[in-house]
mmCIF file of C-alpha atoms in Angstrom:
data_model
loop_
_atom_site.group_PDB
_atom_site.id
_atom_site.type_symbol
_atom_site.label_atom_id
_atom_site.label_comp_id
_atom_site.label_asym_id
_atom_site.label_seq_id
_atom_site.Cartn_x
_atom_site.Cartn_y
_atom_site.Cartn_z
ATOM 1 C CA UNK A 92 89.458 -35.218 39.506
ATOM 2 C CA UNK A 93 87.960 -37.033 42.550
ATOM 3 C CA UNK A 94 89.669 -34.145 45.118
ATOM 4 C CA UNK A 95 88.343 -31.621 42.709
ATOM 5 C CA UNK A 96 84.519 -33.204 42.544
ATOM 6 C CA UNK A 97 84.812 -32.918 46.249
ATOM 7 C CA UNK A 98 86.142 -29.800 46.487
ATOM 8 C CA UNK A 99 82.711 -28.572 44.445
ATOM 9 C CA UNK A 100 80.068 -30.234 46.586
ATOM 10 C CA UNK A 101 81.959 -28.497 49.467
ATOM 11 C CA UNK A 102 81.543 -25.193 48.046
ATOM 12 C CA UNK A 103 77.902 -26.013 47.217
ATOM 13 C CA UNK A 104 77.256 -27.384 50.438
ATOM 14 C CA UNK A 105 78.287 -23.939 51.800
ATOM 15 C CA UNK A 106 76.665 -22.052 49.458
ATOM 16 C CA UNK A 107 73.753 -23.957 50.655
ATOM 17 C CA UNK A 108 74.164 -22.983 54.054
ATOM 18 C CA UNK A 109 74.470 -19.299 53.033
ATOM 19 C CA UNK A 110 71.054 -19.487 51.445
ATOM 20 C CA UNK A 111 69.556 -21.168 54.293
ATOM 21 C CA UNK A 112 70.862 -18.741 57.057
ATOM 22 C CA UNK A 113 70.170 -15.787 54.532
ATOM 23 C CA UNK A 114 66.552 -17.071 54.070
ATOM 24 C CA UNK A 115 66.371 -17.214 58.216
ATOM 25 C CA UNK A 116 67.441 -13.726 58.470
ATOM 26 C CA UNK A 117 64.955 -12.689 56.203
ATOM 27 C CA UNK A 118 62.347 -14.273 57.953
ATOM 28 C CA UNK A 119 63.197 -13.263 61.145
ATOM 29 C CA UNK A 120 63.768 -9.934 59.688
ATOM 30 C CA UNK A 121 60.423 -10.007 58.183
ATOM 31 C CA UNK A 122 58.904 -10.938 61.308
ATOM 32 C CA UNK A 123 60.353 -8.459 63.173
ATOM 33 C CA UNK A 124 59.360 -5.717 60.920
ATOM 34 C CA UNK A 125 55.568 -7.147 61.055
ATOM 35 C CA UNK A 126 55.330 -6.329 64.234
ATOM 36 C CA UNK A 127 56.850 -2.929 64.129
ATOM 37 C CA UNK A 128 54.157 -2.044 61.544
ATOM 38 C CA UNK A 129 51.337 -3.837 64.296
ATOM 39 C CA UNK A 130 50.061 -0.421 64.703
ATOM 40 C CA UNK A 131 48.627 0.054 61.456
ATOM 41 C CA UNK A 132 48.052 -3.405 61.077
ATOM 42 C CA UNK A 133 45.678 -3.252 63.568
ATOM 43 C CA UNK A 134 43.612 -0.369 62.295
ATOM 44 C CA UNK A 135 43.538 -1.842 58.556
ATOM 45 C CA UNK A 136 41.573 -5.068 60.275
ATOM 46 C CA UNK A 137 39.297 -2.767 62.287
ATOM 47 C CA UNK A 138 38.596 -0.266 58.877
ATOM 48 C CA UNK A 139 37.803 -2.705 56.511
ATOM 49 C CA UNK A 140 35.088 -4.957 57.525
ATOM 50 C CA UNK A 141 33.299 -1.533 57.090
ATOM 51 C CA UNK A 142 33.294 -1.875 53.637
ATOM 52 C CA UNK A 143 30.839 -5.083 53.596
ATOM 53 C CA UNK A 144 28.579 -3.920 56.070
ATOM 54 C CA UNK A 145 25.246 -4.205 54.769
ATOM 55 C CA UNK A 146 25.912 -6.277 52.189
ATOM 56 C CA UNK A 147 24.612 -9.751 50.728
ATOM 57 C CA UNK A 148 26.652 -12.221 53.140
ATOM 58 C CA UNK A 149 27.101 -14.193 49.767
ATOM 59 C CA UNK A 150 29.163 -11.547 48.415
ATOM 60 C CA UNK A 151 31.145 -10.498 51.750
ATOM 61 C CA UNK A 152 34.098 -12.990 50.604
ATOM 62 C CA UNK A 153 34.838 -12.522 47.033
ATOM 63 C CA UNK A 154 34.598 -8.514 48.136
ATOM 64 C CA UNK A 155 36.958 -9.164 50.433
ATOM 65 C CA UNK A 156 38.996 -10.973 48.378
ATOM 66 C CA UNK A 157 39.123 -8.215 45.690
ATOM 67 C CA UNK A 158 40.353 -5.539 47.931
ATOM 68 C CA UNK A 159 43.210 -8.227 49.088
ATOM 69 C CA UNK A 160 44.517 -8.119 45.326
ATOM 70 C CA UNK A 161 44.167 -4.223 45.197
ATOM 71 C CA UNK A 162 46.213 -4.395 48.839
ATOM 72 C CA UNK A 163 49.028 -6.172 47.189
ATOM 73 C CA UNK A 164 49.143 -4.109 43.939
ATOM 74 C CA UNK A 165 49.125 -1.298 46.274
ATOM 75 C CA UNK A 166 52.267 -2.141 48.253
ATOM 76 C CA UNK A 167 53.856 -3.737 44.851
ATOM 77 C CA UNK A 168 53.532 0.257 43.673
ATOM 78 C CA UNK A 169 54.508 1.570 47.243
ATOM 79 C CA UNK A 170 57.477 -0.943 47.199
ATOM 80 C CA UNK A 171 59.250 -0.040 43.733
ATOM 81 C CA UNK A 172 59.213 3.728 44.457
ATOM 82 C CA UNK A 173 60.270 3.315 48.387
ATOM 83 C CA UNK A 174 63.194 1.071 47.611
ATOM 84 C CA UNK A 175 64.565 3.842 44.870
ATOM 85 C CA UNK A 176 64.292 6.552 47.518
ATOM 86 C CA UNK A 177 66.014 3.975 49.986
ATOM 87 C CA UNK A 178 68.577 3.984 47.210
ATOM 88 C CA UNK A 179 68.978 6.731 45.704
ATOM 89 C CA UNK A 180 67.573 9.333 48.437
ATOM 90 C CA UNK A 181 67.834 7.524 52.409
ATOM 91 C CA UNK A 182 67.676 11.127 53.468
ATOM 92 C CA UNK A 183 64.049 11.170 52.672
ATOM 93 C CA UNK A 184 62.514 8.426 54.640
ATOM 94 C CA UNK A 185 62.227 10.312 58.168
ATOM 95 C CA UNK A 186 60.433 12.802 57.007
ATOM 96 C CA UNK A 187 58.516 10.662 54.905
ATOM 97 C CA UNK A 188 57.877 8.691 57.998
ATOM 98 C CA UNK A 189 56.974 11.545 59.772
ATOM 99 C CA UNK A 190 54.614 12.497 57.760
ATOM 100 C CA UNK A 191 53.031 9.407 57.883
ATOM 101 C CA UNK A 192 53.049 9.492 61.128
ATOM 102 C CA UNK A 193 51.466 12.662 61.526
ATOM 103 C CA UNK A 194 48.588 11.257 59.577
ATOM 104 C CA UNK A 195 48.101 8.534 62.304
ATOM 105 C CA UNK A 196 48.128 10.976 65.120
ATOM 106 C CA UNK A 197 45.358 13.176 63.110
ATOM 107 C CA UNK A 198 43.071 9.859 62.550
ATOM 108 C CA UNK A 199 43.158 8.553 65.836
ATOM 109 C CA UNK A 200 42.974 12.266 67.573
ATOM 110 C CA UNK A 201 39.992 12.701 65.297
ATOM 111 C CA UNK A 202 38.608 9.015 66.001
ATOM 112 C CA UNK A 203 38.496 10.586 70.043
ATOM 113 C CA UNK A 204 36.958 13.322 69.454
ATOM 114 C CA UNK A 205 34.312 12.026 67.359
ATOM 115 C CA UNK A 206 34.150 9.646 70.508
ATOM 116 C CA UNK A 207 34.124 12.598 72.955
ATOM 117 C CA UNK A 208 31.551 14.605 71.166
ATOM 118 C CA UNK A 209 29.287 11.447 69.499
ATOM 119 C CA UNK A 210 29.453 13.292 66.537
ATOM 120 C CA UNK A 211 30.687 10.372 63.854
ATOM 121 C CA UNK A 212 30.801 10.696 60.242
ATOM 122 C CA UNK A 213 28.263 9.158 58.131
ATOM 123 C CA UNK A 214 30.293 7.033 56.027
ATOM 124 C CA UNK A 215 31.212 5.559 59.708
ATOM 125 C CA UNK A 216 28.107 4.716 60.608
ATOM 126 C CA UNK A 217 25.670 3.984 57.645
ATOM 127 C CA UNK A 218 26.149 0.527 55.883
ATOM 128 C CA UNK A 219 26.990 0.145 52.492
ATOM 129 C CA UNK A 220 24.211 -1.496 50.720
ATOM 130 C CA UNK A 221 25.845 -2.635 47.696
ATOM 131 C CA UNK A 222 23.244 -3.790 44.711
ATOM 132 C CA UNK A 223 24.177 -4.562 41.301
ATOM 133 C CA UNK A 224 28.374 -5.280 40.065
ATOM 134 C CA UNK A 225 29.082 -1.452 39.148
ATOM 135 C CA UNK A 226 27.869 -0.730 43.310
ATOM 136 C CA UNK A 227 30.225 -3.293 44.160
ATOM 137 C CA UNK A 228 33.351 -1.753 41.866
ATOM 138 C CA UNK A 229 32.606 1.363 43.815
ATOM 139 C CA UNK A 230 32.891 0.113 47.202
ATOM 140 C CA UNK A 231 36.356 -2.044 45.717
ATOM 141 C CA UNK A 232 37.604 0.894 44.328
ATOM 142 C CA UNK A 233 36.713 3.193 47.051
ATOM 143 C CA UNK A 234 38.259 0.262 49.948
ATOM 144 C CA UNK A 235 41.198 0.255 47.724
ATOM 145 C CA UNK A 236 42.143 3.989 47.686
ATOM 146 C CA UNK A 237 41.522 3.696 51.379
ATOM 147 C CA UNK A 238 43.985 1.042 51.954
ATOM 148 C CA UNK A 239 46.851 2.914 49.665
ATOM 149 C CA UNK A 240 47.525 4.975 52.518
ATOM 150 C CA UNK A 241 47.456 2.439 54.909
ATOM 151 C CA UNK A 242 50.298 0.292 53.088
ATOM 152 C CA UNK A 243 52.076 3.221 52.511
ATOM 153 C CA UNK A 244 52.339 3.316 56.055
ATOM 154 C CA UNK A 245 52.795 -0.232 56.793
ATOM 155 C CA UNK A 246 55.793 0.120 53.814
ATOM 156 C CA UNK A 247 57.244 3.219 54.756
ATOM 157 C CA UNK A 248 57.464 2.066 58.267
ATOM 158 C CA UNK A 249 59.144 -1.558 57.306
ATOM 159 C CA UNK A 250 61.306 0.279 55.093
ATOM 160 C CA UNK A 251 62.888 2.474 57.815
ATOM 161 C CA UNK A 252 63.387 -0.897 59.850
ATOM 162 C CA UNK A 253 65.585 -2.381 57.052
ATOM 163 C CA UNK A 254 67.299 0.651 55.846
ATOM 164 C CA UNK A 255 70.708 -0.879 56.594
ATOM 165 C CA UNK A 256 70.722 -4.199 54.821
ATOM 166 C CA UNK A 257 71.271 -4.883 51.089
ATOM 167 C CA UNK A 258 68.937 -4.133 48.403
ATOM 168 C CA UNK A 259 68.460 -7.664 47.676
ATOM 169 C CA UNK A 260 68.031 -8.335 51.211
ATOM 170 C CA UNK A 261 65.682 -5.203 51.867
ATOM 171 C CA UNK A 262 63.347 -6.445 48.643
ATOM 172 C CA UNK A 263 62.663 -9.655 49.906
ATOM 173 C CA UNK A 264 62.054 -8.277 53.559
ATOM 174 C CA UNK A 265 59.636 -5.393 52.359
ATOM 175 C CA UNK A 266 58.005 -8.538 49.867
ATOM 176 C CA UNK A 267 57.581 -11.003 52.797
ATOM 177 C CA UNK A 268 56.496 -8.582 54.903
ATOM 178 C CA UNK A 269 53.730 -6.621 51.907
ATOM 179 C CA UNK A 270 52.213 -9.936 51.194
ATOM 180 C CA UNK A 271 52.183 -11.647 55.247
ATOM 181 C CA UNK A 272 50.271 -8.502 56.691
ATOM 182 C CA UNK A 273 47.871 -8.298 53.346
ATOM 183 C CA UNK A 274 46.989 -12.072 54.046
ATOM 184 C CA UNK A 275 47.026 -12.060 57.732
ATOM 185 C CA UNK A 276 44.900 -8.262 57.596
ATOM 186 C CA UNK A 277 42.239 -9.871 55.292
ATOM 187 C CA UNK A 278 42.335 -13.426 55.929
ATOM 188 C CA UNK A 279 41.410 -11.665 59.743
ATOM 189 C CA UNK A 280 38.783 -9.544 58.622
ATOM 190 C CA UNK A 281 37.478 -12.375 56.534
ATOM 191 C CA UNK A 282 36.728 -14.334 59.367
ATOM 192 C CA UNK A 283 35.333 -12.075 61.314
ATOM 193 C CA UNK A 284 32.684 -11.138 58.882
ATOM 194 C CA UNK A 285 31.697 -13.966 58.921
ATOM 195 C CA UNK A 286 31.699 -15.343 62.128
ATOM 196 C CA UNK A 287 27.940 -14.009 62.730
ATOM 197 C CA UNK A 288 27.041 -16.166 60.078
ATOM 198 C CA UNK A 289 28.161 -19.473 61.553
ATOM 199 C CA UNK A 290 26.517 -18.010 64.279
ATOM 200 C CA UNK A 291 23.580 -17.925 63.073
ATOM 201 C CA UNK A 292 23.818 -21.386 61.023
ATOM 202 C CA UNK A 293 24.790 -22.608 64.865
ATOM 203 C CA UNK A 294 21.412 -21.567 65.909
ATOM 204 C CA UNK A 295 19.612 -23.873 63.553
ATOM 205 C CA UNK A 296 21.274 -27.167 64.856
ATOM 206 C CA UNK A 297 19.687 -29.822 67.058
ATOM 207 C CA UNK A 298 22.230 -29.151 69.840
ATOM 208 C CA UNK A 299 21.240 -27.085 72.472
ATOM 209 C CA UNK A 300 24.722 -26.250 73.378
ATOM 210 C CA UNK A 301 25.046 -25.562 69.702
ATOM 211 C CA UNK A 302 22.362 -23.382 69.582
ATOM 212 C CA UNK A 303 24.004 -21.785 72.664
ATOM 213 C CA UNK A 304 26.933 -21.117 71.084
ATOM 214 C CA UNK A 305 26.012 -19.870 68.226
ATOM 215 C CA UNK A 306 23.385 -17.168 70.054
ATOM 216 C CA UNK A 307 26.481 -16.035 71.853
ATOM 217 C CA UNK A 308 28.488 -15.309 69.052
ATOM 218 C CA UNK A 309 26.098 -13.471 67.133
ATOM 219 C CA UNK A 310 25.407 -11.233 69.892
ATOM 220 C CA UNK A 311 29.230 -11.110 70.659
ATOM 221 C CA UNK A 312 30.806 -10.420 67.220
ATOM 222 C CA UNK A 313 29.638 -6.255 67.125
ATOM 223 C CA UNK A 314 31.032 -5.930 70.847
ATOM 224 C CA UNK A 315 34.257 -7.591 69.138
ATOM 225 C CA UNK A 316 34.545 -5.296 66.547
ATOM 226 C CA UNK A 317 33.944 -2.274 68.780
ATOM 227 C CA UNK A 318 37.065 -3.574 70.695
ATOM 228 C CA UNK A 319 38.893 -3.939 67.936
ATOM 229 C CA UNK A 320 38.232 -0.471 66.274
ATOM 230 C CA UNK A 321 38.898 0.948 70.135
ATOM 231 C CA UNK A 322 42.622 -1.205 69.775
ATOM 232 C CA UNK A 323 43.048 0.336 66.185
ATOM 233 C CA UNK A 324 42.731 4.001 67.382
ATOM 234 C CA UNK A 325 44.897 3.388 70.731
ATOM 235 C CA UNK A 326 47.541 1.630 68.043
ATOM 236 C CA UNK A 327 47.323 4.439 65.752
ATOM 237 C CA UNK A 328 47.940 7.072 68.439
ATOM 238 C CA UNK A 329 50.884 5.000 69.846
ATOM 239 C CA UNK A 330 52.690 4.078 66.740
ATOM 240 C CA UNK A 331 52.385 7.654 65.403
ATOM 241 C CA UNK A 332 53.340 9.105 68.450
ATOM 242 C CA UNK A 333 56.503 6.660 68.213
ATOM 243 C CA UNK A 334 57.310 7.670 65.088
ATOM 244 C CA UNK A 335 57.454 11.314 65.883
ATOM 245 C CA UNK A 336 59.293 11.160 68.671
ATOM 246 C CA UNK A 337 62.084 9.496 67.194
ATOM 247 C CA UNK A 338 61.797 11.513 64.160
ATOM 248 C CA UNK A 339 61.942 14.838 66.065
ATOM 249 C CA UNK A 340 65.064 12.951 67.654
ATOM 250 C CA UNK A 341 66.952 12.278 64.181
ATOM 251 C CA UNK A 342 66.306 15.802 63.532
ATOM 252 C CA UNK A 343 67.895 16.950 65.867
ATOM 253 C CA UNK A 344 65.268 17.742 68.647
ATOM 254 C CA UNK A 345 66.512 15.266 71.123
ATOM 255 C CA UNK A 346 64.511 16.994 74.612
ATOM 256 C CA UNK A 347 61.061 14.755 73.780
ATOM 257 C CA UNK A 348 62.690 11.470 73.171
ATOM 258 C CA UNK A 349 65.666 11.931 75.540
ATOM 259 C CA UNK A 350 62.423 12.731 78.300
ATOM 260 C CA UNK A 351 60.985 9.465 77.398
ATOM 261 C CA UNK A 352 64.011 7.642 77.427
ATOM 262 C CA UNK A 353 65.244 8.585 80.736
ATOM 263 C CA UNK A 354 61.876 7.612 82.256
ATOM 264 C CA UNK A 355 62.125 4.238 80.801
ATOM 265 C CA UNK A 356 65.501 3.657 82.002
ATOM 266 C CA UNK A 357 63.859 5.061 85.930
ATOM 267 C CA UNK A 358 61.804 2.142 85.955
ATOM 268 C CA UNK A 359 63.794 -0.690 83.649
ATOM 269 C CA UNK A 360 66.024 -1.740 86.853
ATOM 270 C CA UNK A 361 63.156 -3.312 89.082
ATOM 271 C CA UNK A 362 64.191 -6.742 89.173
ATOM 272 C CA UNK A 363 61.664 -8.864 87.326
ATOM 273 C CA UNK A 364 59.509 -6.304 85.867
ATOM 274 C CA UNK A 365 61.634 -3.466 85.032
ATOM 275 C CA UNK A 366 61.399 -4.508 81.518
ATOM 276 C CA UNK A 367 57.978 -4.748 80.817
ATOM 277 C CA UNK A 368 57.504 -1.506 82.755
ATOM 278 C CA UNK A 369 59.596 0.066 80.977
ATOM 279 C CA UNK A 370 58.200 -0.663 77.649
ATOM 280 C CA UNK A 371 55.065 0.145 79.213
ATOM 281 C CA UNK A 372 56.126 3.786 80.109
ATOM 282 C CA UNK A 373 57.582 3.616 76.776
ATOM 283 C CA UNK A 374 54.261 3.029 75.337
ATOM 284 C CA UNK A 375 52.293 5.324 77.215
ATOM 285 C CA UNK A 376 54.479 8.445 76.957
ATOM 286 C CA UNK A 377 54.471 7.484 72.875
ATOM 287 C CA UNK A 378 50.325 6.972 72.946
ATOM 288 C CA UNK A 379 50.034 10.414 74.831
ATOM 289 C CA UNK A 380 52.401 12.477 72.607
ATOM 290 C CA UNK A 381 50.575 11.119 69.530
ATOM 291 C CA UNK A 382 47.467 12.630 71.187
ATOM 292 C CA UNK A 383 48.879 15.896 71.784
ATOM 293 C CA UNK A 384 50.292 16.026 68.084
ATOM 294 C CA UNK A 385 47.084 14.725 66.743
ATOM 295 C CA UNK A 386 44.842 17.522 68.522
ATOM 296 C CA UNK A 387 47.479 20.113 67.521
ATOM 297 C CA UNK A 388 47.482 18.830 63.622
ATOM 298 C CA UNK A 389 43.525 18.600 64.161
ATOM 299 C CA UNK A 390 43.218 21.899 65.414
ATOM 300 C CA UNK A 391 45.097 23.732 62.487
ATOM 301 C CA UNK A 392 43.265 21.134 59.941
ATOM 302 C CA UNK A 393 40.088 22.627 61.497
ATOM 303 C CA UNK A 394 41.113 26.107 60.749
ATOM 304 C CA UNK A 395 42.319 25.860 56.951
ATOM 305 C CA UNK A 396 39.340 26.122 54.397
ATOM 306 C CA UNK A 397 39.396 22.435 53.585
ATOM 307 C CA UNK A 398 39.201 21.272 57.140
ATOM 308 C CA UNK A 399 35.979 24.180 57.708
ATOM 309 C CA UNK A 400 34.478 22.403 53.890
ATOM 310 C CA UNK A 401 35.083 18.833 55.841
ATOM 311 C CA UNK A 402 33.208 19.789 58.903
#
């Protein structure tokens, strides 16, 4: 009885340790699928502080906080139906990822040009000022739809990371990863509109170095968020580009990626820098094709009769 009792806790020991290193791997996993998604990421923190411009700072946070729980029941939706098609359908995700990112390369060759020409939208540029609870739905509602396409993207993207691994395993990666970004994303965007407010309430202290402070920060914070919506675009542009090259490539069209490729590999044997340069060259050769398919999808959006209604 004794030998058998022990025999037990061994197997529940190492059970145990099964758990535990499966739980690592899915955090590392996780992690590691986070940042593949940084790209999109990005952009989602420099889009949606847009949605509480102009409004009553005392409402900026439970706003905020609102179109964090319509995030998550976004990606909760985007999760069920990408993990059947993983299932069911694997054939389906490169295109679908394609598509995707297609869409980034449109937005951020669209973002340049509307830098090029100065000629930005109005719902870019004029503040929402929200009065009463129904104007507030509509900017929630409105933020929301926005940010469906954005976590299909972020989804999509983590999905095609994980393709190999169980379907246990892949549901708890995608799950980590859905609600990490949608607190990181907002808990980001949060602070940062609010950071001109503690500004300001810095101003109003005794401390002159306070008062400093504070004066600094509220003239800093809109140069801040013009870098970050200048990171979002360049982010877009790269991890779309990225995305289509290596699509094209599992497709079959293996002359782009194969170009890029053997560039990277020109440059990776300089001793100590060969690797960062040849991410770099990675990078740029990915940010510049996005461009290129961006204008090109731009150009032909321009020319069908809902891109000549848009402009």
């Amino acid at each position: 009885m004794a030998i058998g009792f022990a025999a037990l806790l061994d197997d529940i020991a190492a059970l145990a340790r099964m758990a535990a290193a499966n739980a690592d791997d899915v955090a590392a996993a996780s992690m590691k699928v986070s940042a593949k998604a940084a790209g999109v990421v990005v952009d989602d923190a420099a889009v949606a502080p847009q949605y509480v411009r102009g409004v009553n700072p005392k409402r900026e946070l439970p706003i905020i906080w609102k179109i964090t729980k319509g995030s998550l029941l976004n990606k909760a939706i985007i999760l069920v139906f990408a993990l059947l098609l993983s299932q069911f359908a694997p054939w389906v995700l490169t295109p679908l990822l394609m598509l995707g990112g297609t869409y980034l390369c449109f937005e951020g060759a669209h973002k340049i040009w509307e830098l090029v020409t100065g000629n930005k939208e109005a719902k870019d540029t004029e503040p929402s000022v929200v009065q009463g609870e129904d104007a507030e739905k509509k900017v929630v509602s409105g933020a929301v739809r926005t940010d469906f396409i954005l976590s299909a993207e972020i989804m999509v993207i983590s999905l095609n990371e994980v393709a190999n691994q169980p379907l246990v395993d892949r549901a708890l990666i995608l799950v980590v990863v859905a609600i990490v970004i949608t607190l990181a994303v907002y808990g980001v965007v949060g602070l940062l509109v609010k950071m001109d407010d503690v500004g300001l309430a810095l101003t109003k202290r005794d401390s002159g170095a306070a008062k400093t402070f504070g004066a600094w920060l509220v003239r800093a914070m809109p140069v801040v968020m013009t870098i970050i919506s200048y990171v979002g675009m360049f982010a877009m542009l790269w991890v779309g580009g990225h995305i289509m090259l290596t699509g094209l490539d599992e497709l079959g069209l293996h002359a782009p990626y194969a170009l890029v490729h053997h560039l990277a590999e020109g440059v990776e044997g300089i001793a100590g820098v060969g690797g960062v340069l040849a991410w770099l060259v990675d990078t740029l050769c990915a940010l510049v094709f996005g461009i290129a398919w961006g204008a090109i999808v731009a150009g032909v959006w321009a020319l069908t009769p809902w891109g000549k209604k848009a402009h």
